[in-house]
Short mmCIF file of C-alpha atoms and ligand atoms in Angstrom, two decimals:
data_model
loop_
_atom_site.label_atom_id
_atom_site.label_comp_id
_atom_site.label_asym_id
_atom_site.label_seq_id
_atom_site.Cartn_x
_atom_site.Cartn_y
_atom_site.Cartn_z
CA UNK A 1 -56.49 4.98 -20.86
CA UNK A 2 -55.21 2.49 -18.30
CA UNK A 3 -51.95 1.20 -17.72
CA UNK A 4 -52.61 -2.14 -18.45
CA UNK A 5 -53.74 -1.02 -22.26
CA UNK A 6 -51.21 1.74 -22.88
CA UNK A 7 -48.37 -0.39 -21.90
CA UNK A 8 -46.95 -2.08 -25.34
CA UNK A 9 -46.99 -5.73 -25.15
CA UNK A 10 -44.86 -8.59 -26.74
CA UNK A 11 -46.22 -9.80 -29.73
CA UNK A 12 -45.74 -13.93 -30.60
CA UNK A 13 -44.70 -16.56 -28.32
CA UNK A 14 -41.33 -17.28 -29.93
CA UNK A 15 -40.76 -13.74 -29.78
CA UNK A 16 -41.11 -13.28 -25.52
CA UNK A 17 -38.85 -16.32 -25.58
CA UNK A 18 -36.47 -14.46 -28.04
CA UNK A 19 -36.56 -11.38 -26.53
CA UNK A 20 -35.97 -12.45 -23.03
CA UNK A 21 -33.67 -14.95 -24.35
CA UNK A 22 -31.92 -11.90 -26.19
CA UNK A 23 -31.48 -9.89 -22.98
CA UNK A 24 -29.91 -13.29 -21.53
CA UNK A 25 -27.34 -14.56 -24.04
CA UNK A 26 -24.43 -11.85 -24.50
CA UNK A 27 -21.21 -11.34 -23.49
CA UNK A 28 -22.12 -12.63 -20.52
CA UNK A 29 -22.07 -16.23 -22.01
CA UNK A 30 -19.40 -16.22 -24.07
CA UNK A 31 -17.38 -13.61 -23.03
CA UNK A 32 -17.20 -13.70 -19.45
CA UNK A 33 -18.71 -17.39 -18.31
CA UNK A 34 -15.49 -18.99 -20.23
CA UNK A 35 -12.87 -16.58 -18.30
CA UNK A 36 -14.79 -16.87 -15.10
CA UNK A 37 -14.38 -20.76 -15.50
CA UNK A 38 -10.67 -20.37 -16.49
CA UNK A 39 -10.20 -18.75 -13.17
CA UNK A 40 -12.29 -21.25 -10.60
CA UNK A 41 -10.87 -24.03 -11.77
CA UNK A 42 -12.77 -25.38 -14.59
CA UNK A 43 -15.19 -28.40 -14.49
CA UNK A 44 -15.89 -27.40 -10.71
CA UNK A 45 -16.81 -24.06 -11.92
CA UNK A 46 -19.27 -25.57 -14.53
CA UNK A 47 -21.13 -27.61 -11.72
CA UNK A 48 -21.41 -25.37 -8.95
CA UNK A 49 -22.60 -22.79 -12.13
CA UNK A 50 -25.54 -25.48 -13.13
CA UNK A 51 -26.28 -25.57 -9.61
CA UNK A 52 -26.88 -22.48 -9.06
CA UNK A 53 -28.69 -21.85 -12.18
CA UNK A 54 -31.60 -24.51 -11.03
CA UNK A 55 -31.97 -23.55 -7.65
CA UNK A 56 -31.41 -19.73 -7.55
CA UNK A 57 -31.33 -18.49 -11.44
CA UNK A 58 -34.56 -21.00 -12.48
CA UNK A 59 -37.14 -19.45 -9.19
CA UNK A 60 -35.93 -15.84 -9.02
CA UNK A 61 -36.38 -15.44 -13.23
CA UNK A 62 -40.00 -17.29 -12.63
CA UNK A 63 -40.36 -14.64 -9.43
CA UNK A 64 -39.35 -11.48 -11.52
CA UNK A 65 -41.59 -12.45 -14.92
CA UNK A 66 -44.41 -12.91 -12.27
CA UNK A 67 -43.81 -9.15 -10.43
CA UNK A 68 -43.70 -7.67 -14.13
CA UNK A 69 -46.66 -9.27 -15.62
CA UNK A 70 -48.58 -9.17 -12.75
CA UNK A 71 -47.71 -4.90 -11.99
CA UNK A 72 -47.22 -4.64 -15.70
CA UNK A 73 -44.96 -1.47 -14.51
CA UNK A 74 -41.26 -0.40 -14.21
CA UNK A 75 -39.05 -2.17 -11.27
CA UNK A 76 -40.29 0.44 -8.84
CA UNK A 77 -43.81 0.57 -10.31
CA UNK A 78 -44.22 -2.88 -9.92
CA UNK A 79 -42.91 -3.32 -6.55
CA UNK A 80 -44.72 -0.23 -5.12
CA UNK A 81 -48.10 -1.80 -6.51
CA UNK A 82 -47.65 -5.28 -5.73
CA UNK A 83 -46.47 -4.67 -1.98
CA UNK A 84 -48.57 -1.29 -1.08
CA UNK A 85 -45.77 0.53 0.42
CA UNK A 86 -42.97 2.70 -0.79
CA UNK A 87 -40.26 1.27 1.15
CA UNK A 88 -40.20 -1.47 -1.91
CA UNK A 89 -40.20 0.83 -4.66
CA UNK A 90 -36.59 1.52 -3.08
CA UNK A 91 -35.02 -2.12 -5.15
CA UNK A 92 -36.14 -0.47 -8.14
CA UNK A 93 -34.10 2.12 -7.84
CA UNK A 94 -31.57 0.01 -6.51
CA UNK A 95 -31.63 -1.95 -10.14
CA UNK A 96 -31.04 1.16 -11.97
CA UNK A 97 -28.43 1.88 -10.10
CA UNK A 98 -26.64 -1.45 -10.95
CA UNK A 99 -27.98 -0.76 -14.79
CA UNK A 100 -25.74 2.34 -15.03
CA UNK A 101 -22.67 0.28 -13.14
CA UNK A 102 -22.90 -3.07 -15.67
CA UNK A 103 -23.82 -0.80 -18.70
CA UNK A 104 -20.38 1.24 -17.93
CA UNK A 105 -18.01 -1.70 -18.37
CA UNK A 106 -20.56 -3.65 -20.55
CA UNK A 107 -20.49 -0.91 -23.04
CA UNK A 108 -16.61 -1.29 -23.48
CA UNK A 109 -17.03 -5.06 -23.97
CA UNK A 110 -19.25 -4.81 -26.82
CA UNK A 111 -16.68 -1.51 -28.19
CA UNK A 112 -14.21 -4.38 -27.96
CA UNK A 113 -16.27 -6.99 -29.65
CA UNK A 114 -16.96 -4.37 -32.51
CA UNK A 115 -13.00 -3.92 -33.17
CA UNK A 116 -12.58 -7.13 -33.87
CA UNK A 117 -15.29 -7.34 -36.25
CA UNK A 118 -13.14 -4.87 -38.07
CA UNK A 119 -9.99 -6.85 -37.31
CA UNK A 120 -11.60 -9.90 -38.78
CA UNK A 121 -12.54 -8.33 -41.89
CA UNK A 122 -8.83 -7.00 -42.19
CA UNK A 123 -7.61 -10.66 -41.91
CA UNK A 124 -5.41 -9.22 -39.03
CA UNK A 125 -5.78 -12.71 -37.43
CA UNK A 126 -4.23 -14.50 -39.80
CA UNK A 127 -0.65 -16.21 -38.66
CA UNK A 128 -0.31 -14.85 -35.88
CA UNK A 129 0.98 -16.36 -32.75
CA UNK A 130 -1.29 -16.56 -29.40
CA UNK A 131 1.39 -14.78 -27.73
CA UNK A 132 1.15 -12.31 -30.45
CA UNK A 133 -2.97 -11.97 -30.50
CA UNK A 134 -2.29 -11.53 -26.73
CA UNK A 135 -0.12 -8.59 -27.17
CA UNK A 136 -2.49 -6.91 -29.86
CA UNK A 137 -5.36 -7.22 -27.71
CA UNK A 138 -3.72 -5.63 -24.41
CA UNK A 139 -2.29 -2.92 -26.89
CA UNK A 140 -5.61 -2.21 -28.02
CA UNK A 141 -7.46 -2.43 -25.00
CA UNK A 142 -5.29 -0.13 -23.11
CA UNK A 143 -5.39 2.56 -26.00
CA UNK A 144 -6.63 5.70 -25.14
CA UNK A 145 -9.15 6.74 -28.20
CA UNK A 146 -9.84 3.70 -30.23
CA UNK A 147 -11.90 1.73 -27.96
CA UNK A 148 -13.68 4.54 -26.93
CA UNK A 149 -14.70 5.05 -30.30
CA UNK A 150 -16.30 1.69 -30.57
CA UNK A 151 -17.85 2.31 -27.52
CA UNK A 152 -19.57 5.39 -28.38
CA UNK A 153 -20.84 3.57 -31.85
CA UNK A 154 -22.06 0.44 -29.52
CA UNK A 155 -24.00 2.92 -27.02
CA UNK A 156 -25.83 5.09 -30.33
CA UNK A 157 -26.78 1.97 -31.71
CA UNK A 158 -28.61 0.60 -28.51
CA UNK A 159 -29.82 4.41 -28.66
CA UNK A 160 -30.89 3.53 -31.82
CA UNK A 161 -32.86 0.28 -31.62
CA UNK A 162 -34.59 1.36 -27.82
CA UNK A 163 -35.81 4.75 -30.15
CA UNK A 164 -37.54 2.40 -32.40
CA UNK A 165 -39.54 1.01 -29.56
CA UNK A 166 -39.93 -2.21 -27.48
CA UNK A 167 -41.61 -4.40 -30.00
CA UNK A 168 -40.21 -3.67 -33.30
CA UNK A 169 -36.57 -3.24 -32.25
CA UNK A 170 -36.03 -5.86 -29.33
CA UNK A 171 -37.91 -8.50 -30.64
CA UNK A 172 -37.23 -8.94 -33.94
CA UNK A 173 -33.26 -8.15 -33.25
CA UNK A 174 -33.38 -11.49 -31.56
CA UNK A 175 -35.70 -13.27 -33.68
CA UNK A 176 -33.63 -13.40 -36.39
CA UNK A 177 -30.24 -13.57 -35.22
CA UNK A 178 -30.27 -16.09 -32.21
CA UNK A 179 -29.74 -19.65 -34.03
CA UNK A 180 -27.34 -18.27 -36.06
CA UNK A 181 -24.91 -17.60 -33.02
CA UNK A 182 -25.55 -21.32 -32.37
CA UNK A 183 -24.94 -22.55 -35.20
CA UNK A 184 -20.98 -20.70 -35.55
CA UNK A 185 -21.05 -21.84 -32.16
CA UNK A 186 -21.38 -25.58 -33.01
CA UNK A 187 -18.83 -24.97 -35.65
CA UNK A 188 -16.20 -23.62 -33.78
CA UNK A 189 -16.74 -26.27 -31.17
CA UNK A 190 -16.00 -29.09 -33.72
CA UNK A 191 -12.95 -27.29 -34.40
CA UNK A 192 -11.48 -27.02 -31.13
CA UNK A 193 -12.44 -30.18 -30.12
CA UNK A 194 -10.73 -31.69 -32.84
CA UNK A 195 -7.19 -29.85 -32.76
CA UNK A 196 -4.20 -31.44 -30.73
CA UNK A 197 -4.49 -32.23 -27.44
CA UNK A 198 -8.19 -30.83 -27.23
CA UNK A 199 -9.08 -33.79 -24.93
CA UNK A 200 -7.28 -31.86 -21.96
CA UNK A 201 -9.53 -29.24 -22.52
CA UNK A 202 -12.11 -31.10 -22.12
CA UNK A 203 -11.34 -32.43 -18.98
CA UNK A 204 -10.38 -29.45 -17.82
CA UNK A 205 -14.24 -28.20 -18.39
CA UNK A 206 -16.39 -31.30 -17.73
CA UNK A 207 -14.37 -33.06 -15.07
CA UNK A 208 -15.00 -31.69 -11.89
CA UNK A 209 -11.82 -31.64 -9.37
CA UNK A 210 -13.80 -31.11 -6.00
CA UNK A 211 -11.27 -29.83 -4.12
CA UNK A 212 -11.13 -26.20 -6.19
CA UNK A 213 -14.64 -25.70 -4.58
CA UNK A 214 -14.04 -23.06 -2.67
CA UNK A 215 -16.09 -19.80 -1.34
CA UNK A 216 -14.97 -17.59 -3.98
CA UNK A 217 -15.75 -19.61 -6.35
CA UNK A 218 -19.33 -20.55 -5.21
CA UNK A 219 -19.86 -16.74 -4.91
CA UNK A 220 -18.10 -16.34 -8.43
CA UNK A 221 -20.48 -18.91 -9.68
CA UNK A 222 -23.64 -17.61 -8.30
CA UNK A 223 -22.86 -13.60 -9.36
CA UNK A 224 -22.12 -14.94 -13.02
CA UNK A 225 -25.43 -16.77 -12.74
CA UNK A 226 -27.40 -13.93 -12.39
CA UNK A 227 -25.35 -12.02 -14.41
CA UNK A 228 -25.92 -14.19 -17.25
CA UNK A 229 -29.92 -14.79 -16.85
CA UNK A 230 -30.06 -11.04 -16.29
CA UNK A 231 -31.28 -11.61 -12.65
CA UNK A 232 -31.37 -9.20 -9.65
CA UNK A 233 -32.22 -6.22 -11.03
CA UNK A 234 -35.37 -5.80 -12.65
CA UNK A 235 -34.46 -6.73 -16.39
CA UNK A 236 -36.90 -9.95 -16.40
CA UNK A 237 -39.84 -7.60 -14.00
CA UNK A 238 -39.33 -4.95 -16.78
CA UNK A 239 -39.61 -7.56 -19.77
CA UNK A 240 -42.21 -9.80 -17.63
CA UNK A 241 -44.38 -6.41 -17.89
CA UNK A 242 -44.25 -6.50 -21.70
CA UNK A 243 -45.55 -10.55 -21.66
CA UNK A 244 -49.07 -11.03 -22.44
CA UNK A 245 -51.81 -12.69 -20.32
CA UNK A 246 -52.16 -15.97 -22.01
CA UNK A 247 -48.16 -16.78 -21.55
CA UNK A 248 -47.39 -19.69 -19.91
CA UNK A 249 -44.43 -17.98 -17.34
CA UNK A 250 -42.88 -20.92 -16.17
CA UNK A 251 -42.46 -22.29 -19.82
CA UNK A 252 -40.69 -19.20 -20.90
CA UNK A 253 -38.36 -18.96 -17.76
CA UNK A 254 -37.46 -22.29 -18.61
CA UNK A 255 -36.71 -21.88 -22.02
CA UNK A 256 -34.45 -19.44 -21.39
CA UNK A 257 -32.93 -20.59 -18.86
CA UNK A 258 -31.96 -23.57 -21.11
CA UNK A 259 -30.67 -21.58 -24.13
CA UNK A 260 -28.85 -19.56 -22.21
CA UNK A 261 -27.16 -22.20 -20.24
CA UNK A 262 -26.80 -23.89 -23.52
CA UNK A 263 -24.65 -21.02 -25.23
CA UNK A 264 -22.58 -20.59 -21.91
CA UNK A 265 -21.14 -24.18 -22.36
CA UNK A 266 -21.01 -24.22 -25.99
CA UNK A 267 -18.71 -21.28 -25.78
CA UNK A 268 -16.50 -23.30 -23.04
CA UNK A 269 -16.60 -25.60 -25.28
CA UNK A 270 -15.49 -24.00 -28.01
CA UNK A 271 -12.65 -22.46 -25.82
CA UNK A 272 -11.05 -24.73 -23.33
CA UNK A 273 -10.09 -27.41 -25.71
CA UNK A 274 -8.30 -24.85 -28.25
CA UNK A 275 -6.71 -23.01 -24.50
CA UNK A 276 -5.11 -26.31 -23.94
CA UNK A 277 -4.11 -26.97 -27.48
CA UNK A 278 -2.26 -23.74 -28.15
CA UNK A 279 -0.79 -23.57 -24.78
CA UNK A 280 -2.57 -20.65 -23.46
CA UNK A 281 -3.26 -19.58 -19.90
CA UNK A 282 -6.58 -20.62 -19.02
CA UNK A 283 -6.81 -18.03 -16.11
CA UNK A 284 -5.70 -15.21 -17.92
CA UNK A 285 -8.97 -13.31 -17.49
CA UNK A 286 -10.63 -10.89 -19.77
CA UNK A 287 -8.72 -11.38 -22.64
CA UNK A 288 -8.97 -14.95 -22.73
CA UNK A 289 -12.15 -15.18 -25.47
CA UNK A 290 -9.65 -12.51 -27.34
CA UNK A 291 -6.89 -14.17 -27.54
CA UNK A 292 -8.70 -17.91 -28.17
CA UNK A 293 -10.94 -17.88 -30.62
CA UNK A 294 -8.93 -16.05 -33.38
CA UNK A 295 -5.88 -18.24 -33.12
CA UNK A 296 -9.14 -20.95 -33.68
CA UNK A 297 -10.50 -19.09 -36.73
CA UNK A 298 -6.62 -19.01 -38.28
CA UNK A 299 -6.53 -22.82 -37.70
CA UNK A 300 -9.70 -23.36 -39.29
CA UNK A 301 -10.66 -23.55 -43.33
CA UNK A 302 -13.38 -21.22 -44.07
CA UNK A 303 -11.85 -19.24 -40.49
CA UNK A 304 -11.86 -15.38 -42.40
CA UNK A 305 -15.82 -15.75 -42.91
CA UNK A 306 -16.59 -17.57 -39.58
CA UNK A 307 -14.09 -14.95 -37.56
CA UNK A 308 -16.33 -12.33 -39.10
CA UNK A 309 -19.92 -13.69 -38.64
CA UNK A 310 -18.77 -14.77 -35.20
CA UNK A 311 -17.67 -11.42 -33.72
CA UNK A 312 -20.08 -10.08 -35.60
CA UNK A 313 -22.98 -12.20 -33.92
CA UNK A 314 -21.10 -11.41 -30.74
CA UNK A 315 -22.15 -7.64 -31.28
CA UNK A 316 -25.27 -8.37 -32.10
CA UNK A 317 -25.98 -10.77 -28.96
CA UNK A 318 -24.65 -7.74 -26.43
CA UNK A 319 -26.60 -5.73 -28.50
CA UNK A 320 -29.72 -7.03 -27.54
CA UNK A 321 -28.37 -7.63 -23.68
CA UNK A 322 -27.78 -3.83 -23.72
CA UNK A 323 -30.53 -3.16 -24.82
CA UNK A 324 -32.48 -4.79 -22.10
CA UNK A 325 -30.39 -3.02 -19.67
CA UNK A 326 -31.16 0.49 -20.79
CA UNK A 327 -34.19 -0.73 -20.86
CA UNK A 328 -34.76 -0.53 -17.59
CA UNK A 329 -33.43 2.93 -17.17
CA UNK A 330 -36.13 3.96 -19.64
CA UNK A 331 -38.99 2.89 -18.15
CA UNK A 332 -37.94 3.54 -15.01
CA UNK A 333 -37.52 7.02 -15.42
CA UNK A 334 -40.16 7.62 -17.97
CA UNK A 335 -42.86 6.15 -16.17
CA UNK A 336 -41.54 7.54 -12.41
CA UNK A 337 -40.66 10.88 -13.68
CA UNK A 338 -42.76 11.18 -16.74
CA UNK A 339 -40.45 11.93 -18.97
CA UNK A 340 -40.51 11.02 -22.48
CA UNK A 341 -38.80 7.81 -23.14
CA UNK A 342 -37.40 9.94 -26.16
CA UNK A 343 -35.36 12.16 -23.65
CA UNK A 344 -34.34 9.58 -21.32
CA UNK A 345 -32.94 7.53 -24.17
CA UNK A 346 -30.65 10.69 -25.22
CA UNK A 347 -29.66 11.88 -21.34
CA UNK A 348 -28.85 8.21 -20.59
CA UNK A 349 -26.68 7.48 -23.00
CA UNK A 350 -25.10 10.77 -22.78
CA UNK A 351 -24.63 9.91 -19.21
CA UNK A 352 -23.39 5.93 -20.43
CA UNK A 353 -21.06 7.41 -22.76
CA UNK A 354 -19.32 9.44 -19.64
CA UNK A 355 -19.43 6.52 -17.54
CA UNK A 356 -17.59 3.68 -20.08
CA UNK A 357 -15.15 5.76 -21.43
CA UNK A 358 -13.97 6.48 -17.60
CA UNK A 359 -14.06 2.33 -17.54
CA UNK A 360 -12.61 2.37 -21.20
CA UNK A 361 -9.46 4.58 -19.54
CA UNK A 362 -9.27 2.61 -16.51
CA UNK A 363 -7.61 -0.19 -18.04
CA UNK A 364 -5.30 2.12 -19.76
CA UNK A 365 -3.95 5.42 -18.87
CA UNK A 366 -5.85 5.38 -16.07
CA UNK A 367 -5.02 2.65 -14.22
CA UNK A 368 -3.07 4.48 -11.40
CA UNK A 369 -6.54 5.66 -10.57
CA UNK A 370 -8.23 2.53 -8.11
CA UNK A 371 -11.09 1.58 -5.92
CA UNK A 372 -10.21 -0.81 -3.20
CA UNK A 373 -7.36 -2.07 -5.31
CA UNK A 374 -9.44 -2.35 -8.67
CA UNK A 375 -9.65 -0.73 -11.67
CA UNK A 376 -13.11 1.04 -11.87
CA UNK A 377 -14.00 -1.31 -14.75
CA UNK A 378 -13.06 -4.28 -12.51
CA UNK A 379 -15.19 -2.51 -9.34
CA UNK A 380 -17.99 -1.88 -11.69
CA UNK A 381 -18.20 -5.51 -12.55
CA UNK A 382 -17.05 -6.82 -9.25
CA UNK A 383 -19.44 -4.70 -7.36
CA UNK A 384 -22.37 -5.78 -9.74
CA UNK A 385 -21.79 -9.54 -9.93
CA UNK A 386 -20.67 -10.28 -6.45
CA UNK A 387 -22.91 -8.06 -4.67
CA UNK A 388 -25.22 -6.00 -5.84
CA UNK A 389 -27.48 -8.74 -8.30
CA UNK A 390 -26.81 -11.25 -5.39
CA UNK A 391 -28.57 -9.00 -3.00
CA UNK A 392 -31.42 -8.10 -5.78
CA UNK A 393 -32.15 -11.41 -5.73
CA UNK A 394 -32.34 -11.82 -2.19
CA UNK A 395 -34.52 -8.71 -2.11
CA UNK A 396 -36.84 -10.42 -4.28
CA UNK A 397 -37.21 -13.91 -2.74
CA UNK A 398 -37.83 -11.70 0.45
CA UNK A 399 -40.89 -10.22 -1.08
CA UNK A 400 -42.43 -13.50 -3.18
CA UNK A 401 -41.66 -15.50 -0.27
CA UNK A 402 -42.21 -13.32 2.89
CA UNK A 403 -44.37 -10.54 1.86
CA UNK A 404 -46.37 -11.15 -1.10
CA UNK A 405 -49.40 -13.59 -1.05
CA UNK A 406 -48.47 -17.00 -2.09
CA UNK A 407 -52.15 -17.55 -3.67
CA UNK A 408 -51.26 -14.54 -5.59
CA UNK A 409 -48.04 -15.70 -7.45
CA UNK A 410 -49.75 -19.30 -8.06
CA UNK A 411 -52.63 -17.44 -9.47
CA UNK A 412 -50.60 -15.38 -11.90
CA UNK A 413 -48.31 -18.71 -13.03
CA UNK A 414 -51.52 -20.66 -13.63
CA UNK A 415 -53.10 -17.52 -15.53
CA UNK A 416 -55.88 -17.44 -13.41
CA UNK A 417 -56.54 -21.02 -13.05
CA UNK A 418 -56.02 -22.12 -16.98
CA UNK A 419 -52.77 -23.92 -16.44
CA UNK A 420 -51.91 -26.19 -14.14
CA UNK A 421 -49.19 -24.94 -11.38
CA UNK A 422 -46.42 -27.73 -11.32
CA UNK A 423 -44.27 -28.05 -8.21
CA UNK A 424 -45.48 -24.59 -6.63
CA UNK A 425 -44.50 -25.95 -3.30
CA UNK A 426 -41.00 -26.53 -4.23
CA UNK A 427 -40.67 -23.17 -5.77
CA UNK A 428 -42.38 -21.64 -2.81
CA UNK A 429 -39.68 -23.52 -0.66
CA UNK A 430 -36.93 -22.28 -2.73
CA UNK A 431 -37.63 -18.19 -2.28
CA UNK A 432 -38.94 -18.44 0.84
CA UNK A 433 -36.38 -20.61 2.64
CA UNK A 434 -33.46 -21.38 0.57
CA UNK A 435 -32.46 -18.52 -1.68
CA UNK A 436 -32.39 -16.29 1.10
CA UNK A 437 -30.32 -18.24 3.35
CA UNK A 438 -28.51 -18.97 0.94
CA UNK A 439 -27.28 -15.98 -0.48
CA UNK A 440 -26.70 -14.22 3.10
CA UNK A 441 -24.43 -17.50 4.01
CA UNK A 442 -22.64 -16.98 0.97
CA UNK A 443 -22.38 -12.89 2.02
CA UNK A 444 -21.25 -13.22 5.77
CA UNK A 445 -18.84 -15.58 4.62
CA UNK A 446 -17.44 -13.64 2.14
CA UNK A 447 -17.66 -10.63 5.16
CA UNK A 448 -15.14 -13.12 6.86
CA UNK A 449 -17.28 -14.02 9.42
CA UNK A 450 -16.75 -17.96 9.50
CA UNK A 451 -12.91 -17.81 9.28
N1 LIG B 501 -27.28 -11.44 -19.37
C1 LIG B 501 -26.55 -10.59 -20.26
C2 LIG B 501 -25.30 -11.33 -20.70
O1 LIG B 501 -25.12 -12.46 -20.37
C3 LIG B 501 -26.23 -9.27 -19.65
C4 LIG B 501 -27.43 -8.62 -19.08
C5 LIG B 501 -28.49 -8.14 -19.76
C6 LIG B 501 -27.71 -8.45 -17.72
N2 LIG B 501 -29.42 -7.68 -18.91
C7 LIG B 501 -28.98 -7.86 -17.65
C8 LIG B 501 -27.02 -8.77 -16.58
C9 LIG B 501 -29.55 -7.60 -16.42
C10 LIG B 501 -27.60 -8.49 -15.35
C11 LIG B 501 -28.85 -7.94 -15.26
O2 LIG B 501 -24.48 -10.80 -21.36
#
């Protein structure tokens, strides 16, 4: 049998759109995007962010669905195909790599997300002070065992669903589930927006102050870009490799591009105006989600169900992010080593389970213990975002623009001449020119090397 036939494949249009969409909503939209915002100053954060959706996040997903589909193989698979040479194969491995890393403090996350599913079916919300939710969390974040058990239940249940296989598992995780994070979304931003003083929150968001544009964050805003559209490492190649022929590419990328952009500012939503309404530090940084939305739910009438469903959906959305990301360990491995995706399920999350609870501990007992100054959960998720996507991405507008045939890529977007190519020639502009230039400005500068 060929490739091309044994290879299982997507079934319904919703479902690419779900599944992809699945891999791009998680904790990356309404865990981190809100803290990250907290941090770079708010509204100016939310622009530059938009910006750099449309002009790097919008091509390079459109570039990476058209390497998958088109190789229909692993990251290295496709890139050794498509470009003829070895020396390419080399950014698949590269993605792995940065799988493993975002996987080992991802993992924790969604451990985290899990114990307060349990918290919110305890009521252990209820009455208590932000200050107070702020103490629980660092107390049980820094614990030695019980976020590592949550962690180890998170990684057996991504075990779990990837087991089941592509199809049945990914796609119909997200099928299902997806509006219904919306929707407690939509609530909980009609309940923020509404409590005291929720109007400064919104300003804080929305309005733009120009003059907190600075490097760091146009770098911060452009790492949590492709971190949230799951960019710069072969997620979308691997998933573009499951997409059938008669897919319109462009229509998907866009799609989920949207929803994900969508959730990202629904959950800012949702969070700045309570932040400002309960007095809370906006730039407190991981814990800010943590510590928001349950003083929300304890303000709220019907908050013990909705605190529930929401952390609940929360699991469930880095669920199907995780699962994306192993993803790409499996077939990597199984189709480069031929092993069976069975055994690299098992060895990688043996290795996973290693990896987060050393993350887990680093914010704990462990925190003597540092990289550069950083905890290794903060290096793992500094070293991802701010470098190692960003330079995935350049990798790839390198080869669409630069290496691979431009005929090529239009044919593939226009399935062989049945759809009608819009704006190719800004797109092609965009990876060959501007992403590129782009990105290494934004590296030497960060090097130091305009100061
Ligand atoms: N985008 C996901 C989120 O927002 C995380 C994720 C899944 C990811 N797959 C990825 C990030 C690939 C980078 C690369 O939570």
């Amino acid at each position: 049998m060929t490739e091309h036939s044994s290879r299982i494949k997507f079934g319904s249009k919703f479902g690419i759109v779900a599944a992809a969409a699945g891999s791009a909503v998680g904790l990356g939209n309404i865990w981190k995007f809100p803290y990250e915002a907290g941090q770079n100053g708010g509204g100016a954060f939310l622009l530059i962010y938009i910006l750099c959706v449309l002009l790097f996040g919008l091509p390079i997903m459109v570039s990476e669905l058209v390497i998958g589909r088109r190789a229909h193989a692993n990251v290295s698979g496709a890139f050794r195909q498509l470009s003829g040479t070895n020396h390419w194969a080399m950014v698949g491995l590269l993605g792995v790599i940065t799988a493993f890393l975002i996987l080992g403090f991802y993992f924790v996350v969604a451990g985290w997300s899990l114990e307060y599913v349990y918290q919110a079916v305890a009521n252990a919300f209820e009455r208590k002070t932000p200050m107070q939710l702020s103490q629980a969390f660092s107390d049980f974040s820094t614990d030695t065992f019980r976020p590592l058990f949550w962690t180890t239940i998170f990684i057996c249940c991504t075990a779990f669903v990837l087991l089941a296989g592509v199809k049945k598992g990914i796609e119909r995780t997200s099928k299902i589930l997806m509006p219904f994070l919306i929707f407690i979304l939509i609530l909980l931003c009609v309940r923020s927006v509404t409590m005291p003083n929720g109007n400064e929150g919104l300003k804080f968001f929305f309005a733009p102050d120009f003059s907190k544009i600075t490097p760091t964050v146009i770098l911060s805003a452009l790492g949590q870009a492709f971190f949230s559209l799951s960019l710069g490492m072969g997620c979308m190649i691997t998933y573009g490799s499951y997409i059938r022929k008669d897919n319109n590419l462009t229509k998907t990328a866009l799609h989920v591009t949207s929803v994900d952009t969508l959730i990202a500012i629904l959950a800012g939503t949702a969070i700045f105006p309570a932040v400002f309404s309960l007095g809370i530090n906006p730039a407190q940084g991981p814990k800010l989600v943590f510590v928001t939305l349950p003083s929300v739910f304890s303000h709220m009438p019907g908050g013990y169900i909705c605190a529930i469903l929401f952390f609940l959906l929360l699991a469930i959305a880095a669920l199907t992010s995780t699962i994306s990301l192993q993803e790409v360990i499996t077939a990597y491995v199984s189709e480069e080593f031929h092993w069976q995706r069975k055994k690299v399920i098992v060895v990688s999350s043996l290795v996973l389970i290693v990896l987060s609870s050393l993350c887990s501990l680093s914010l704990g007992i462990g925190s003597h213990y540092t990289i550069g100054g950083k905890t290794l959960f903060d290096f793992f998720d500094f070293t991802t975002s701010k470098f190692l996507m960003p330079l995935g991405g350049f990798l790839i507008s390198i080869f669409i623009g630069w290496f691979y045939k431009a005929d090529e890529v239009k044919d593939e977007l226009g399935n062989h001449g049945k759809l009608p190519v819009k704006l190719f020639s800004v797109y092609i502009f965009l990876m060959r020119f501007f992403v590129p230039l782009a990105i290494l400005l934004i590296f030497l500068n960060e090097l130091g090397t305009f100061s």
